CSV table of C-alpha atoms and ligand atoms in Angstrom, one decimal:
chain,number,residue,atom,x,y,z
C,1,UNK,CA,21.9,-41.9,-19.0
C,2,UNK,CA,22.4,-41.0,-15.5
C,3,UNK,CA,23.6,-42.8,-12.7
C,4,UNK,CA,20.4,-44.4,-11.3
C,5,UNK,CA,19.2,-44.0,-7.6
C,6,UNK,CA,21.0,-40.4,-7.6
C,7,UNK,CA,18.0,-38.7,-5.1
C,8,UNK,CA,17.3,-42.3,-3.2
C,9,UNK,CA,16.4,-41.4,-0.1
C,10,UNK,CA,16.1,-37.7,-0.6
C,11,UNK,CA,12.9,-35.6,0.1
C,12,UNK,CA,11.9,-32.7,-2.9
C,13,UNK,CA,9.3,-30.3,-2.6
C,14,UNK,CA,8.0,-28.9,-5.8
C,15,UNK,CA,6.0,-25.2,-6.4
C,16,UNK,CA,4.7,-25.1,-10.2
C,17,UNK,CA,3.1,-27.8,-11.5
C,18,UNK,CA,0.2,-26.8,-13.6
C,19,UNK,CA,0.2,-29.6,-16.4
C,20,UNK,CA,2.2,-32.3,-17.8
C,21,UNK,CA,4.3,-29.8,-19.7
C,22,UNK,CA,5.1,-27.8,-16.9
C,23,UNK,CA,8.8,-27.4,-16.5
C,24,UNK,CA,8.2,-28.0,-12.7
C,25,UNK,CA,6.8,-32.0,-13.9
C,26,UNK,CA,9.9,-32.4,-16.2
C,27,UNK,CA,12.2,-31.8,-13.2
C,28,UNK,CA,10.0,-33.6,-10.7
C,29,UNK,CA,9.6,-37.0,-13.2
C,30,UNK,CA,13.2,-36.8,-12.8
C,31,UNK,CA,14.0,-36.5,-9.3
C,32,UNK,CA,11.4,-38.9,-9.1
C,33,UNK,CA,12.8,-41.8,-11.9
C,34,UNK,CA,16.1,-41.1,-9.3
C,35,UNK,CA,14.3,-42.2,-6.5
C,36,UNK,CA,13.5,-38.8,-4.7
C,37,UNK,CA,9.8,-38.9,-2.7
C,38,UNK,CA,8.0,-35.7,-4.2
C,39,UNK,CA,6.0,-33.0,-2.5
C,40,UNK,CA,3.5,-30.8,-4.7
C,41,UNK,CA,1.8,-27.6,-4.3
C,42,UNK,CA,-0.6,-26.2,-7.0
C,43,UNK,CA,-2.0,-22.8,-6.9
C,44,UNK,CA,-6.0,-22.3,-7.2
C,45,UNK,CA,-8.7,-25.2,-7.7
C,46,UNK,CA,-8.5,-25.2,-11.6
C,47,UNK,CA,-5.8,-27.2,-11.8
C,48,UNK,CA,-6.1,-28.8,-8.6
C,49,UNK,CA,-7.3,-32.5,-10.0
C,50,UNK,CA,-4.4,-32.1,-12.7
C,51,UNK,CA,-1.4,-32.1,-10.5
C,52,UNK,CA,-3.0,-34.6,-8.3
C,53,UNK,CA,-3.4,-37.0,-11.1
C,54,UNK,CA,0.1,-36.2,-11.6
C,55,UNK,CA,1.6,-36.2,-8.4
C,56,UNK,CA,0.0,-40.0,-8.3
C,57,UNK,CA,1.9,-40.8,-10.8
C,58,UNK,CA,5.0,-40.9,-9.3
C,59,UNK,CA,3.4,-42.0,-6.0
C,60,UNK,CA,3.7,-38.3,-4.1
C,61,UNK,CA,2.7,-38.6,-0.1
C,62,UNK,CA,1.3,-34.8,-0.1
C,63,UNK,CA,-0.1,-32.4,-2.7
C,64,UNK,CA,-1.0,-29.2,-1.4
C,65,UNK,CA,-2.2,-25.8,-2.0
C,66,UNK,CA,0.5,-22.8,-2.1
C,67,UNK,CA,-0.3,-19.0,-3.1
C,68,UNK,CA,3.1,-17.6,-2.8
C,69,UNK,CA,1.7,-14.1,-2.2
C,70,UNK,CA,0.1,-15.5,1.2
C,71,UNK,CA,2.9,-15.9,3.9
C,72,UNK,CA,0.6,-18.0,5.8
C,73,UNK,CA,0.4,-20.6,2.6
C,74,UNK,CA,3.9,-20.6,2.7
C,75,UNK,CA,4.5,-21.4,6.2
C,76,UNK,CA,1.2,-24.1,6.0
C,77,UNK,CA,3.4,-25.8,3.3
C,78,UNK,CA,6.9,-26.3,4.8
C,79,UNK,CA,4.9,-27.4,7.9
C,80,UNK,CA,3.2,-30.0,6.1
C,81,UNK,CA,5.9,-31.2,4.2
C,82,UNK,CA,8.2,-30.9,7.6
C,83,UNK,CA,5.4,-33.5,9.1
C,84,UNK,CA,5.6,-35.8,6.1
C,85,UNK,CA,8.9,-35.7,4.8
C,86,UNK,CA,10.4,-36.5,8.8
C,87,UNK,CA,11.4,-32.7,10.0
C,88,UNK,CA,13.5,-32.7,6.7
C,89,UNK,CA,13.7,-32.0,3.1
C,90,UNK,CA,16.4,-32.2,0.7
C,91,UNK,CA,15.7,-30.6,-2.3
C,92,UNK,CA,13.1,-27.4,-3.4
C,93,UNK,CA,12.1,-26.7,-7.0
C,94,UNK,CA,11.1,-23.1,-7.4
C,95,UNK,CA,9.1,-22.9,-10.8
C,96,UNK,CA,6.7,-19.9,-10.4
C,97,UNK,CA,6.4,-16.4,-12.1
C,98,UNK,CA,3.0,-14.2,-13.2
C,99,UNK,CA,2.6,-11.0,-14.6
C,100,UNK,CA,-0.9,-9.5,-16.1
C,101,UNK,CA,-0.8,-10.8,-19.4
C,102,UNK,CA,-1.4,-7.4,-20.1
C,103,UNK,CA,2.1,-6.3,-19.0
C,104,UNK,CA,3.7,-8.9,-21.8
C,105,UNK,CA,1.8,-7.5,-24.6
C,106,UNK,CA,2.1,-3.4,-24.3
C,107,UNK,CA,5.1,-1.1,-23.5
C,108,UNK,CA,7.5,-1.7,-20.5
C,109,UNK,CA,6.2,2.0,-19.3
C,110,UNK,CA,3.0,1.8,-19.6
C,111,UNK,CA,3.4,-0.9,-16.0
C,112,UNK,CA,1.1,0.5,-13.7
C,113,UNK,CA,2.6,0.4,-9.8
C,114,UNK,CA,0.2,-2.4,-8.9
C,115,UNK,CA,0.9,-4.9,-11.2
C,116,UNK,CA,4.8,-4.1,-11.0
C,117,UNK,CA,4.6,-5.2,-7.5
C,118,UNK,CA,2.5,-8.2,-8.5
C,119,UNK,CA,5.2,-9.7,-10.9
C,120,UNK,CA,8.1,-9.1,-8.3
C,121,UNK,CA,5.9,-10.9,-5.4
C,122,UNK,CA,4.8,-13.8,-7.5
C,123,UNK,CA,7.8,-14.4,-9.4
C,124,UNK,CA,11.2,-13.1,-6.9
C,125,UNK,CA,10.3,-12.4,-3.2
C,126,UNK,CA,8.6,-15.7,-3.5
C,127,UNK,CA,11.9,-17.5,-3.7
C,128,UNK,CA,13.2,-15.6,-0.7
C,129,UNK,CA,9.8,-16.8,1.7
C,130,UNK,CA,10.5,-20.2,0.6
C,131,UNK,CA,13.9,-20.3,1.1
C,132,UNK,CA,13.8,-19.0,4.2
C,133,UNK,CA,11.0,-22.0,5.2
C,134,UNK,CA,13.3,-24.2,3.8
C,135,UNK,CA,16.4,-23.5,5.8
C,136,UNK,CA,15.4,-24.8,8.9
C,137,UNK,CA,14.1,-28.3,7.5
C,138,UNK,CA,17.7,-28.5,4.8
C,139,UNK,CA,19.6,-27.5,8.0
C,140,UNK,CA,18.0,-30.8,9.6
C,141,UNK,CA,19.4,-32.6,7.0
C,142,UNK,CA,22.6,-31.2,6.8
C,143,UNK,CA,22.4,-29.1,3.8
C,144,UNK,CA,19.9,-28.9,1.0
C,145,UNK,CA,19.4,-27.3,-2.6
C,146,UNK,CA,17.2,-25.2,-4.2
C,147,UNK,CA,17.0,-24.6,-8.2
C,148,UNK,CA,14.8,-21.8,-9.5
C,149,UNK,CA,13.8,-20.6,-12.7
C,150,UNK,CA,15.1,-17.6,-14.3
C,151,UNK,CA,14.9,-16.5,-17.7
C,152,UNK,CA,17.2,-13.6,-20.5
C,153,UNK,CA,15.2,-11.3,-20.2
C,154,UNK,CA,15.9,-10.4,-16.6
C,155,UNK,CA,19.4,-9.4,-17.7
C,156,UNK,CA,18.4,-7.8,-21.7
C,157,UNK,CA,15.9,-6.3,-22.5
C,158,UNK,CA,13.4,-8.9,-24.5
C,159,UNK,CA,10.7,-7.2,-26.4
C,160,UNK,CA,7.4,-7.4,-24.1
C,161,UNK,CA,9.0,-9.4,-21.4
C,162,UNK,CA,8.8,-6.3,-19.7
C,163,UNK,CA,8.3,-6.4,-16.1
C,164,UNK,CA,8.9,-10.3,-15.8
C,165,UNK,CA,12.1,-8.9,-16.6
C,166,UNK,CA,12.4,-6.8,-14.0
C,167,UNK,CA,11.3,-9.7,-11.8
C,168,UNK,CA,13.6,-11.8,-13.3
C,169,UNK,CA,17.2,-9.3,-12.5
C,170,UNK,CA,15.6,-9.3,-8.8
C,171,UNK,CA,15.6,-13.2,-9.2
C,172,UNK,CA,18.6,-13.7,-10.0
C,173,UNK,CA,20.1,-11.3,-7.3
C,174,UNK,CA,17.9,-13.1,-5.0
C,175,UNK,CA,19.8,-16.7,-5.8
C,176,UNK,CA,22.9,-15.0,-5.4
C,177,UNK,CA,22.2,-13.1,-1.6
C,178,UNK,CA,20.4,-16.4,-0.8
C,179,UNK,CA,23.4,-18.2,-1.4
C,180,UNK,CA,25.5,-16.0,0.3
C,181,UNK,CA,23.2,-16.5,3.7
C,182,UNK,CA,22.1,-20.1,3.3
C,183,UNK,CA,25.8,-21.4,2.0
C,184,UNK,CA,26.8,-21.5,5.8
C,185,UNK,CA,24.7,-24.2,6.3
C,186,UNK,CA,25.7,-26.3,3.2
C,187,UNK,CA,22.4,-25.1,1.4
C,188,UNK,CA,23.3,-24.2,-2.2
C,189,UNK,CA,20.8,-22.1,-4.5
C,190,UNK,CA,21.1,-22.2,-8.3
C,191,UNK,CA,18.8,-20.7,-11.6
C,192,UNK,CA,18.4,-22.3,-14.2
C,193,UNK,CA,18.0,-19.9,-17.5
C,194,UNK,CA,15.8,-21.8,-20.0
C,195,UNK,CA,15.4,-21.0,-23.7
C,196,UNK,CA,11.5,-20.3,-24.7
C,197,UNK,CA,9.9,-23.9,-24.0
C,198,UNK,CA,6.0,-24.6,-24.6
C,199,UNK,CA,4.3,-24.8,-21.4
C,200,UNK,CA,0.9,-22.9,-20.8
C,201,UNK,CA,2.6,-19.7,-19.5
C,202,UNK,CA,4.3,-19.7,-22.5
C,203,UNK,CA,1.4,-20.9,-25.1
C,204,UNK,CA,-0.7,-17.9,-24.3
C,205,UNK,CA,1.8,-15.2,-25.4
C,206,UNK,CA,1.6,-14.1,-29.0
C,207,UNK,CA,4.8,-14.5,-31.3
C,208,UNK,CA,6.0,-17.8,-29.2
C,209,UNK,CA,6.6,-20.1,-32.9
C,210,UNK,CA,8.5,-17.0,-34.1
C,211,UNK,CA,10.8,-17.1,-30.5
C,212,UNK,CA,11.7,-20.6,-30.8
C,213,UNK,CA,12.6,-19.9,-34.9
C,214,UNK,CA,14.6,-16.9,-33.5
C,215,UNK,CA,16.9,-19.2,-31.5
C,216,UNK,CA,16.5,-21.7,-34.4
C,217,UNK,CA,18.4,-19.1,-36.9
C,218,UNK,CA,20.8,-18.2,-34.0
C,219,UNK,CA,21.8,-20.2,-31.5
C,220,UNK,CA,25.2,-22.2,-31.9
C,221,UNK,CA,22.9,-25.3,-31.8
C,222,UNK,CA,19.9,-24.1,-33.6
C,223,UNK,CA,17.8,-26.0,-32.1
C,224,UNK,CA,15.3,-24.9,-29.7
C,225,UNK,CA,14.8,-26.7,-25.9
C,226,UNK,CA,12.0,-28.6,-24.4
C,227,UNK,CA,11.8,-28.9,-20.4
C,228,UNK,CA,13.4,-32.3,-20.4
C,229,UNK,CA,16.6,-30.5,-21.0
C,230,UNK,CA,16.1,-28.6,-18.0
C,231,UNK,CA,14.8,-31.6,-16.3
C,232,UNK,CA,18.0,-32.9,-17.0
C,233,UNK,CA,19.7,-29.5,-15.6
C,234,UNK,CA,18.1,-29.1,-12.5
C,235,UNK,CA,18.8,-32.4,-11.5
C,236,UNK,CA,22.4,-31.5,-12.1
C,237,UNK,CA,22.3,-28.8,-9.5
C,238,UNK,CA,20.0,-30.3,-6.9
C,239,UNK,CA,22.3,-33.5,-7.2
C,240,UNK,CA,25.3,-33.7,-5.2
C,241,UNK,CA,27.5,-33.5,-8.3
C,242,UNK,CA,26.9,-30.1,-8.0
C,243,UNK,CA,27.8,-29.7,-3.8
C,244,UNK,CA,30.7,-26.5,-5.1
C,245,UNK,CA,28.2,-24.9,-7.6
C,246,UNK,CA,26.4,-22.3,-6.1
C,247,UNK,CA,25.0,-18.8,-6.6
C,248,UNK,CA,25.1,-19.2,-10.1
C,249,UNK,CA,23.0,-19.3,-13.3
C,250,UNK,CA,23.1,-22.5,-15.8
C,251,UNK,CA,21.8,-21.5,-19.6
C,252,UNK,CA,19.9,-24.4,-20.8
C,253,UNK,CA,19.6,-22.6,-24.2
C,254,UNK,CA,21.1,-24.0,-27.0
C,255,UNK,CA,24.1,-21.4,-26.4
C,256,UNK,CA,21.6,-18.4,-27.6
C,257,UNK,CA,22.6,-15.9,-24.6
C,258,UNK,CA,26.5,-16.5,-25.8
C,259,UNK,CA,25.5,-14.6,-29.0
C,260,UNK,CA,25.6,-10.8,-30.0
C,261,UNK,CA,24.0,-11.1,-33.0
U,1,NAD,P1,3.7,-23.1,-16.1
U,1,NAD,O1,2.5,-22.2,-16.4
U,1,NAD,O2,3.6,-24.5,-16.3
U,1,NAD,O3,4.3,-22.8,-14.6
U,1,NAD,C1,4.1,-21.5,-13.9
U,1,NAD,C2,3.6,-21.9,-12.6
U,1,NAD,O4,3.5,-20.7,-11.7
U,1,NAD,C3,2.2,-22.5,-12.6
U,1,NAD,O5,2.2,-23.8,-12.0
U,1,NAD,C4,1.4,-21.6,-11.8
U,1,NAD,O6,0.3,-22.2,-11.0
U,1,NAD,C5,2.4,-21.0,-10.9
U,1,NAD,N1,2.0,-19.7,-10.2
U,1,NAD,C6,1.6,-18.6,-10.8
U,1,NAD,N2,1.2,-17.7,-9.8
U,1,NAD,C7,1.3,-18.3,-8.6
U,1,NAD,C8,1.1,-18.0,-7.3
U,1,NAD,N3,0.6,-16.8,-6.9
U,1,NAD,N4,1.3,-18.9,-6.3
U,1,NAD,C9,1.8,-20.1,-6.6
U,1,NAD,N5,2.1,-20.5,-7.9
U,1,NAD,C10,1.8,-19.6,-8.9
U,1,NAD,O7,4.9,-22.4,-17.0
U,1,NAD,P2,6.5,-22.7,-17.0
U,1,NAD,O8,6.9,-22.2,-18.3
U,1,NAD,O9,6.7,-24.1,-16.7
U,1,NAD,O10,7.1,-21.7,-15.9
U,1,NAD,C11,7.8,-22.2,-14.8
U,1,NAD,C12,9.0,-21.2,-14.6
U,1,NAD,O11,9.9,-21.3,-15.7
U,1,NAD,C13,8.6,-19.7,-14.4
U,1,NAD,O12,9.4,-19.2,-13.4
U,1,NAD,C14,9.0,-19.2,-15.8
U,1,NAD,O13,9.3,-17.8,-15.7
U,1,NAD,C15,10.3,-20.0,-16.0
U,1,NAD,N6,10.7,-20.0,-17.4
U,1,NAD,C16,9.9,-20.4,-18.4
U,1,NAD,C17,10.4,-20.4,-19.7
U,1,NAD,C18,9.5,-20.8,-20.9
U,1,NAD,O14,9.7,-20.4,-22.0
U,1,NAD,N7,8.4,-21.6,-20.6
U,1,NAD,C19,11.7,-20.0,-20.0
U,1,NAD,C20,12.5,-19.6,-19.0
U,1,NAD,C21,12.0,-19.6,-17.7
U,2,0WE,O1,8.8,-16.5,-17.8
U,2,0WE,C1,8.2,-16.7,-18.8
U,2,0WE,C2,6.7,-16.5,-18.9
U,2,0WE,C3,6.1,-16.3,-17.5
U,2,0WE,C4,4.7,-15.8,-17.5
U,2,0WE,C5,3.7,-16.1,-18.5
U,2,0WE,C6,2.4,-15.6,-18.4
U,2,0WE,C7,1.4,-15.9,-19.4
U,2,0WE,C8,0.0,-15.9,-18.8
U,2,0WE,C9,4.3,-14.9,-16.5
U,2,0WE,N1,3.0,-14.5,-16.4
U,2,0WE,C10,2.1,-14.8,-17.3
U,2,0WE,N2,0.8,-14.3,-17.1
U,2,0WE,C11,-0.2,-14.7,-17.9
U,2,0WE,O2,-1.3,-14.2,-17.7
U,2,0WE,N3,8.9,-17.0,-20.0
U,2,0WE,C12,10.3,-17.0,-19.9
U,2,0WE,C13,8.2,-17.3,-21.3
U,2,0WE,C14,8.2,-16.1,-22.1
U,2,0WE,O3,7.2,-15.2,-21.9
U,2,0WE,C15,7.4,-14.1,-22.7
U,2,0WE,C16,8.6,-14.3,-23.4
U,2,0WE,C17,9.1,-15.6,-23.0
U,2,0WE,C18,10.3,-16.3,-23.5
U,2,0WE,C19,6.7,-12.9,-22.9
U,2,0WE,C20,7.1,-12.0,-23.8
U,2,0WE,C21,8.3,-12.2,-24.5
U,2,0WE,C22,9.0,-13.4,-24.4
């Protein structure tokens, strides 16, 4: 168990909450059990009474609306949480990524210019608009942390991952320029690769069962992950066990991207 109290005092904002199994909720539930006070955005009105019902769970003070392809969105949200969180904020949890579902089913080439630039938006450059609203609220704090998602298949090539791949490698350059930039002002910026894990963007794509049974057969633990374990990760990083660890990717995968065959 960890140490209680770890994030008393400390102010999170958190992008990607859809549902309860979003990996976004199993990190927030855990800031949040630590004593962190939690910000929420949600994109689009469909799941807007979802995350609510959520956020009030875990008694958030604002839950707001973020598309991370609209800079003013972006700006609208740091300035809200600025107002509500004191001028501050401590922590950021980056969980977003979206490609056409038709991108993750065909061939790599067939990715029509369009929705290339539509994955990279959603899924990379966001993390470099929101870290860059985020450094002058950390910086009135003294520092700050910022954990994002990444995933394999930005660094191999994953059949039909295809351009989230692509996204991905830009991701995970991102984290490590960001950290470069934002390190002089004692903000650190860490991924977290994840194994497959069951969460609506992953329930919709064909072959999912047969994923986790792939890292089943060949993972050193062979066992597959649930977004707990990354829960458990990201408050790792965002803690200040982690104040040297930055720029870097942590493999919450049951040891699967150690293997080469
Ligand atoms: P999820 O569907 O619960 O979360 C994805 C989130 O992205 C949703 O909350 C969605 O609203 C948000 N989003 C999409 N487009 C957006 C936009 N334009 N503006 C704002 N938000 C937008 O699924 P998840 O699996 O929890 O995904 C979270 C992150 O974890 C993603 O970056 C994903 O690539 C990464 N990841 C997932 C897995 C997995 O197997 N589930 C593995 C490794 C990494
Ligand atoms: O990052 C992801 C998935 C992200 C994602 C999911 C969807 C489904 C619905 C992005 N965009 C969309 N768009 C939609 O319309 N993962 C790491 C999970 C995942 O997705 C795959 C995987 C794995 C693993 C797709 C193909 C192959 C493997």
């Amino acid at each position: 168990m960890a140490p209680p109290g770890r994030f008393e005092g400390k102010a999170a904002l958190v992008l990607g909450v859809a549902n309860k199994r979003s990996i976004a909720w199993a990190i927030a539930k855990r800031l949040a059990d630590e004593g962190a006070k939690l910000a929420f955005t949600y994109q689009g009105e469909r799941i807007e009474k979802g995350v609510r019902d959520l956020a009030e769970s875990v008694s958030s003070p604002l839950v707001t609306a973020c598309d991370v392809r609209s800079d003013a969105d972006v700006e609208r949200v740091f300035a809200e949480a600025a107002e509500t969180f004191d001028g501050g904020l401590d922590l950021l949890v980056h969980s977003v990524a979206f490609a056409a579902a038709e991108d993750l089913e065909g061939r790599f080439v067939d990715t029509p210019r369009d929705r290339f630039w539509t994955a990279l938006d959603v899924s990379a450059y966001s993390l470099v608009s929101c870290a860059h609203a985020a450094e002058p609220l950390m910086a009135a704090r003294g520092g700050g942390s910022i954990v994002t998602m990444t995933y394999l298949g930005g660094e191999r090539a994953v059949p039909h991952y295809n351009v989230m791949g692509v996204a991905k490698a830009t991701l995970d350059a991102s984290v490590r320029y960001l950290a470069w930039d934002l390190g002089q002002k004692d903000i650190r910026v860490n991924a977290i690769s994840a194994g497959p894990v069951r969460t609506l963007a992953a329930r919709s794509i064909a072959g999912f069962p047969t994923m986790e049974a792939i890292v089943e057969e060949r993972a050193p633990l062979h066992r597959h992950i649930g977004a707990d374990d990354v829960g458990s990760a990201a408050a790792y990083l965002l803690s200040d066990e982690a104040r040297n660890v930055t720029g870097t990717i942590l493999y919450v995968d049951s040891g699967y991207h150690a293997m080469g065959m």
